[in-house]
C-alpha positions as a printed NumPy array, in Angstrom:
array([[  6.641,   4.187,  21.074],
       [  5.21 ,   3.534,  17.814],
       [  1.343,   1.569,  18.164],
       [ -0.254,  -0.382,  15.873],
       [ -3.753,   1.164,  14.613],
       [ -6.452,  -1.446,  13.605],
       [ -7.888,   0.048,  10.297],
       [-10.081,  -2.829,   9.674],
       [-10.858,  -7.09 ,   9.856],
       [ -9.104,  -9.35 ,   7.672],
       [-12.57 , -10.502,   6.147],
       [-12.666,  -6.877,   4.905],
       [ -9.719,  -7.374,   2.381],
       [ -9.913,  -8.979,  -0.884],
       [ -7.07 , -11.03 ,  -2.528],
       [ -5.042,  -8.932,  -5.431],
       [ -7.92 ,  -5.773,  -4.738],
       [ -7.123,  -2.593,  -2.744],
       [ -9.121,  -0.781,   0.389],
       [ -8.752,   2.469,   1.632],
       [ -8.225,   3.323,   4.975],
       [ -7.801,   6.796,   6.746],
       [ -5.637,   6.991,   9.423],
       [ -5.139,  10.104,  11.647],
       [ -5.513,  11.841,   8.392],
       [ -3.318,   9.734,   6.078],
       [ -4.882,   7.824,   3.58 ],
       [ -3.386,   4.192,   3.547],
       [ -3.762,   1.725,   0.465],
       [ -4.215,  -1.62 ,   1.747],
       [ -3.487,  -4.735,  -0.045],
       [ -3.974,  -8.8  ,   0.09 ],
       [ -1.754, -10.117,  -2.624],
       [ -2.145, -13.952,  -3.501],
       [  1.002, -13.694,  -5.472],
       [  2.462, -14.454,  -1.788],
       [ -0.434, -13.867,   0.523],
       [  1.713, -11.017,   2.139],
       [  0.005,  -8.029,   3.421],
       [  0.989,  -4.259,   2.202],
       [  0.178,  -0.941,   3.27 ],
       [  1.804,   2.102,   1.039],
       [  0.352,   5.746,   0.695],
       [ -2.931,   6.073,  -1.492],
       [ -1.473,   9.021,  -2.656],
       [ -0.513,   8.723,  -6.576],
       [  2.809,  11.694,  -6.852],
       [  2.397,  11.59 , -10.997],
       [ -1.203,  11.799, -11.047],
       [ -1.656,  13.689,  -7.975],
       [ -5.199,  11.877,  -6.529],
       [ -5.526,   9.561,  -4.079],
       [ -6.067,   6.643,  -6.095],
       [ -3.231,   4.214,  -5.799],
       [ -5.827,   1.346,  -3.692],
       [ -7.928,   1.29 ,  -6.517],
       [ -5.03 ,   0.189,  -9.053],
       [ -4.407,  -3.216, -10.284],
       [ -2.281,  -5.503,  -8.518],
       [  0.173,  -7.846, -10.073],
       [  3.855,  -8.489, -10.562],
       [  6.717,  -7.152, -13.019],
       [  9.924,  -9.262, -13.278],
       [  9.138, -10.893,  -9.126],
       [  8.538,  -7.637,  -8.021],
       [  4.936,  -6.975,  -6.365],
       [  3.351,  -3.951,  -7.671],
       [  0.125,  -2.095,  -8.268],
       [ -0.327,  -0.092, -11.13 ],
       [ -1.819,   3.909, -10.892],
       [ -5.268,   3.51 , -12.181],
       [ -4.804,   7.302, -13.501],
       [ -1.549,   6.694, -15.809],
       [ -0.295,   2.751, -15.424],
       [  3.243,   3.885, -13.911],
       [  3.77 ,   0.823, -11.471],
       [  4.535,   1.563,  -7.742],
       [  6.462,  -1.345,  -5.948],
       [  4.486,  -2.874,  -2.712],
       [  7.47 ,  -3.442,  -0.773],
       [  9.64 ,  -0.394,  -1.704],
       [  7.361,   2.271,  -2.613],
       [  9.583,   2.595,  -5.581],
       [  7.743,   3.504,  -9.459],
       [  9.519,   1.516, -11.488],
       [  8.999,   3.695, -14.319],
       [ 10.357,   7.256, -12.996],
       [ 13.213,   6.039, -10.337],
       [ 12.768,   9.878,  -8.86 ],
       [  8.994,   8.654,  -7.763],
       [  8.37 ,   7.164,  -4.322],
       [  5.259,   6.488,  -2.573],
       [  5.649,   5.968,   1.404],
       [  5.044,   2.25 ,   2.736],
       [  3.989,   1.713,   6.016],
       [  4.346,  -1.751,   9.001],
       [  1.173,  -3.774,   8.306],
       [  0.42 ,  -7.072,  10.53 ],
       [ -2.853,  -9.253,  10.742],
       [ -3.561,  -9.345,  14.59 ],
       [ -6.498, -11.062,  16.062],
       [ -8.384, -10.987,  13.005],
       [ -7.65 ,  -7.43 ,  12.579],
       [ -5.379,  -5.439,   9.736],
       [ -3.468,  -3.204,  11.929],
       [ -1.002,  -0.418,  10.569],
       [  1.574,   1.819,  11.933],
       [  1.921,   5.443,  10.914],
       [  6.059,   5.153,  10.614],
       [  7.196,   6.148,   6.887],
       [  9.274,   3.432,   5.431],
       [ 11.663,   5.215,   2.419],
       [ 13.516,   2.557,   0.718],
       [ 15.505,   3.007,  -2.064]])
């Protein structure tokens, strides 16, 4: 069974910033985007840049499709997808996220879309 892991309150999150959670040893970006005031959890990992960086990158939108953008070198990784829109070979894993009691909670499962 796969459980939902409360990383931290909603009144923790900012709108369009990230926050950094570790979770039984993964680093998970979190983000609050007012674009649609949808929640998203990817890896903080950044594959071109290699750092974990990708929750402190700015948040935004490219052609309707929520992204952040790698504070190291700008390539933009999609929220829902995972996918860099710049180098198609480039994924990031996304993860479940739900708001549950006033709580962000997160599940470890890897979503790989493509």
């Amino acid at each position: 069974m796969n459980q939902w892991i409360t990383v931290c309150d909603e009144d923790d999150l900012y709108l369009d910033a990230g926050a950094c959670a570790l979770v039984n040893g993964h680093q998970i970006a979190l983000f609050l985007c007012s674009h649609n005031n949808t929640l998203y959890a990817i890896n903080n990992y950044d594959p071109i840049g290699k750092a974990n960086v990708l929750s402190r990158g700015i948040v935004g939108s490219l052609n309707g499709t929520v992204v952040v953008a790698s504070p190291l070198y700008k390539q933009h990784f999609c929220l829902e997808s995972g996918q860099c829109l710049e180098s198609a070979e480039m994924l990031v894993p996304t993860y479940p996220v739900r708001r549950f009691n006033g709580s962000i909670q997160v599940q470890l499962i890897v979503s790989l879309i493509r």
